[in-house]
Amino acid sequence: MKKTFALLLAAIMMLALLTGCGGDKPADNAGDSQPAQSDAATPPADAATPEAPAAGGNIGVCIYKFDDAFMTTYRNALQEILEGKGYKVTVVDGNNDQAKQNEQINTFITQGVDALIINPVMTSAADTIIATVKAAGIPTVLINREPTPEQMAAYDKLVYVGCDAAQSGTFQGELILDTPNKGDINGDGKVSYIMIQGDPENIDAQLRTEYSVKALQDAGVEVEQLNLTRGDWDREKGQTICANDLAQFGDKIEVVFCNNDDMAIGALQAIQSAGRKVNEDIYLVGVDALDAALNEVSNGNMTGTVLNDANGQAAGAVAEMEKLLGGATYAANEQSVYVDYVKVTPDNVKDFMK
Ligand code: BGC
């Protein structure tokens, strides 16, 4: 079966060469940086139905680090879905070390995996990762850390599954706009906030930071940034940063924006230790909808969060992987598949709690 498929591919490649259309060349994408919702996967250019390999193939999954609250939920969902479909799955921990992850990818390739699902340690390593999987011809789904469309265009058996990070930032801003005083607790005409950022190398951190504040500004609200500190997605860092900022700025802080829930849970500990009360004298928002955050939203200790749908993304990643295994390829600029974020408030939080 595999052989027939290889022959078919060889024939298609010959045809492509003869007609002069290089399969790897990105289409003209000047000026269009918006990744498309992808129904973009195209089956091989022959008339026959692509031959999806029987379930039971070997899948390698690389996670940037196991010790990340959100990626733990995500990788468990991935493993469950893949195993449920009969795949043999190996999930490895990159320990937040790109060199280590590169080795893991090479090992998977040497072992002859049928497909890879990769959560890169560093977005800046995308070029190297893509060149490696392309050279080995391994169908690959990237998750959680989105490369640029230009980077992905280098390999047509590659797709990204994730969320549009700008949307989560906008939703955070809207959560503040939906409060009775639109975030201006002390009524001085502006919203004074601190920003606790994830890893700034990561597009999720960059866009959430930008778009949360932009939502306020777009609504005509004046803002004042008291501090912006990187917390690397980490709960303890979130706590330390918030405690330091509360010591320095005290009651001036009206809003604590956290790029994720784990840091928001840390920040909440600092807020409570400082004797402040969320939704009365300070607002606090995160992203992810971790169980702990849902509890706090429901108890009134967080103003809100944004669902980062780990299960939906895991299901999407597996679905795209299966398309690739069936022989689909992706056109340049159509290599991102997005799952929607959802705003979580005290009004709808029950819908998200197990
Ligand atoms: C999540 C964070 C997580 C990060 C890892 C983000 O999308 O919101 O909680 O730490 O991904 O890359």
XYZ file of C-alpha atoms in Angstrom, residues 70 144 163-170 172-173 195 197 202-214 233 257-261 286-288 306 308 341:
39
model
C -1.911 24.426 29.985
C 0.692 26.150 20.313
C -5.711 29.899 18.137
C -5.612 33.487 17.014
C -3.780 35.019 19.965
C -5.008 38.530 19.170
C -8.554 37.331 19.835
C -7.697 36.227 23.377
C -6.150 39.615 24.099
C -9.204 41.422 22.785
C -9.377 40.093 28.043
C -9.824 43.790 27.325
C 0.856 43.435 32.638
C 3.596 38.641 30.376
C 6.062 33.701 22.023
C 3.453 35.239 19.741
C 0.681 34.451 22.255
C 2.457 36.621 24.827
C 3.083 39.423 22.347
C -0.437 39.600 20.957
C -2.273 39.161 24.259
C -0.206 41.976 25.725
C -0.975 44.232 22.791
C -4.626 43.424 22.129
C -5.883 43.409 25.727
C -4.882 47.056 26.062
C -5.910 47.906 22.505
C 3.768 31.582 31.934
C -3.629 41.539 33.092
C -1.985 38.120 32.980
C -1.146 36.445 29.678
C -2.263 33.113 31.151
C -4.200 31.648 34.068
C -6.127 35.493 32.611
C -6.314 33.155 29.618
C -6.700 29.349 29.339
C -10.626 33.150 28.212
C -7.958 28.298 25.334
C -11.242 31.352 22.078
